[in-house]
Amino acid sequence: MPTTASRPRPTRIDALPPFPEGWYLIATRESIEKKRLIEKTWMGEQIVAWCDETGAICVADAFCPHLGSHMGPTVGGRVRDGCLVCPFHGFTFDTTGQCVATPNAPAPKAARLKVYRTREILGLIFAWWGTGGRPPQWDLPEEPAAGPKWSRVLTTTLRFRGHPQETTENSVDVEHLEYTHGYSNVRPTEMAIDGAYLKSAFDFTSVRRTAGLFDVVADVSAVAHVHGLGFSFVEIHEKGIGMHSRMWVLSTPVDGTFVELTLATQVHEIRKPGQFFKGLGFLPVSLRHRLMARLFISEERRYVEQDVVIWDRKRYRSPPRLCQADGPIGKYRLYCRQFYPDLQLRVTPPSRIGLAKTVERPAHQGQA
Ligand code: FES
Ligand SMILES: [Fe+2]
């Protein structure tokens, strides 16, 4: 048995590695189909994404395996018959990444793009980022049921200096809900960890100015389902008006300094609209529904902008000097360590230190 003197000391991390392993948003299917070919900097890499006629989406390294041209649309790359055509010598790649044609010779078999594994959830396209290129270590949840009573998914994106671990920490940092966002009666109800999945639930009260017409005192229950640092799915229930909504909070490192945080939202038809939305009562249900989704997402963006001011200038503190009123930030930090497999940290994984609790998850939250 090691003595106290020989026991390894806990390792500090003073700066977070910029690209934790996980699933990260690429773009919406709608935007890829509309632009036909997109290019972006994602997880410090230059990537391209396009879609073929069958709907298959390819997310790939932007540089051609022939002689290295960038193949994004700003350089002249284009999609022809569902294949990406390099602007330099015309090598053509299908959505598996395989070179299938060149202008004047048979396609070399070895000419293959580096492609990323993708998942789609309600038109949001994600790709897996594995440390050292390793394959997915866990899957994203199943797509939640959607139907005519749910609005279409709306998105809005903010860009700032930040890190996905810092943005996701919001889910367990219950103190800031009161202090930064002005919520009251914040009551954490559950926090559980199961491998790459973390559940954080809390109730609170907030005052919302709806449609600029009147204040609504909302009694809210929120459940955040976190699947790694790039994907949080939040179910929100405002009890007074019976309003259910969903929000995906999708934090994606761009280049090691900036992150893009996309909020994606869906609102369910309101059960008792007359009680609180008299000012909108003259609108047809579908229009009122769409308007509510827009109001909701702009309201959520306004709340997140309050965080962005902090995130953009903050510094990572490890260890943080916590007080008794803080939420389970320490447990969250242990949970996060699994996403940096390169770090040789002598820390017992959270699932083995009694934090794990069997979590009853709704069917759509099941992991593969
Ligand atoms: S560099 Fe792409 S075809 Fe030559
Ligand atoms: Fe926040």
PDB file of C-alpha atoms in Angstrom, residues 50 52 58 60 63-66 71 78-87 90-102 108 110-115:
ATOM      1  CA  TRP A  50     -21.530  18.579 -48.884  1.00  0.00           C
ATOM      2  CA  ASP A  52     -25.257  14.036 -52.544  1.00  0.00           C
ATOM      3  CA  CYS A  58     -19.875  14.014 -46.157  1.00  0.00           C
ATOM      4  CA  ALA A  60     -14.088  15.795 -44.794  1.00  0.00           C
ATOM      5  CA  PHE A  63      -7.178  19.371 -48.482  1.00  0.00           C
ATOM      6  CA  CYS A  64      -6.958  17.193 -51.557  1.00  0.00           C
ATOM      7  CA  PRO A  65      -4.909  13.977 -51.221  1.00  0.00           C
ATOM      8  CA  HIS A  66      -3.529  14.541 -54.753  1.00  0.00           C
ATOM      9  CA  MET A  71     -11.287  22.286 -51.971  1.00  0.00           C
ATOM     10  CA  ARG A  78     -17.710  22.520 -56.331  1.00  0.00           C
ATOM     11  CA  VAL A  79     -20.197  19.691 -56.177  1.00  0.00           C
ATOM     12  CA  ARG A  80     -21.086  17.889 -59.415  1.00  0.00           C
ATOM     13  CA  ASP A  81     -23.468  14.906 -59.493  1.00  0.00           C
ATOM     14  CA  GLY A  82     -23.192  14.601 -55.715  1.00  0.00           C
ATOM     15  CA  CYS A  83     -19.368  14.464 -55.816  1.00  0.00           C
ATOM     16  CA  LEU A  84     -16.796  17.011 -54.700  1.00  0.00           C
ATOM     17  CA  VAL A  85     -14.540  18.188 -57.524  1.00  0.00           C
ATOM     18  CA  CYS A  86     -11.115  19.590 -56.637  1.00  0.00           C
ATOM     19  CA  PRO A  87     -10.378  22.950 -58.284  1.00  0.00           C
ATOM     20  CA  GLY A  90     -10.340  17.859 -61.122  1.00  0.00           C
ATOM     21  CA  PHE A  91     -10.024  14.788 -58.884  1.00  0.00           C
ATOM     22  CA  THR A  92     -13.574  13.832 -57.924  1.00  0.00           C
ATOM     23  CA  PHE A  93     -14.657  12.374 -54.570  1.00  0.00           C
ATOM     24  CA  ASP A  94     -17.909  10.698 -53.565  1.00  0.00           C
ATOM     25  CA  THR A  95     -19.538  11.091 -50.136  1.00  0.00           C
ATOM     26  CA  THR A  96     -17.562   8.129 -48.748  1.00  0.00           C
ATOM     27  CA  GLY A  97     -14.430  10.203 -49.452  1.00  0.00           C
ATOM     28  CA  GLN A  98     -13.190   7.875 -52.205  1.00  0.00           C
ATOM     29  CA  CYS A  99     -11.711   9.372 -55.376  1.00  0.00           C
ATOM     30  CA  VAL A 100     -13.950   8.045 -58.132  1.00  0.00           C
ATOM     31  CA  ALA A 101     -12.661   9.912 -61.176  1.00  0.00           C
ATOM     32  CA  THR A 102      -9.925  12.123 -62.551  1.00  0.00           C
ATOM     33  CA  PRO A 108      -6.042   6.154 -57.875  1.00  0.00           C
ATOM     34  CA  ALA A 110      -5.228   5.392 -52.541  1.00  0.00           C
ATOM     35  CA  ALA A 111      -6.718   8.827 -53.136  1.00  0.00           C
ATOM     36  CA  ARG A 112      -9.190   9.089 -50.268  1.00  0.00           C
ATOM     37  CA  LEU A 113     -10.308  12.022 -48.204  1.00  0.00           C
ATOM     38  CA  LYS A 114     -10.065  11.951 -44.457  1.00  0.00           C
ATOM     39  CA  VAL A 115     -13.736  11.839 -43.505  1.00  0.00           C
TER      40      VAL A 115
END
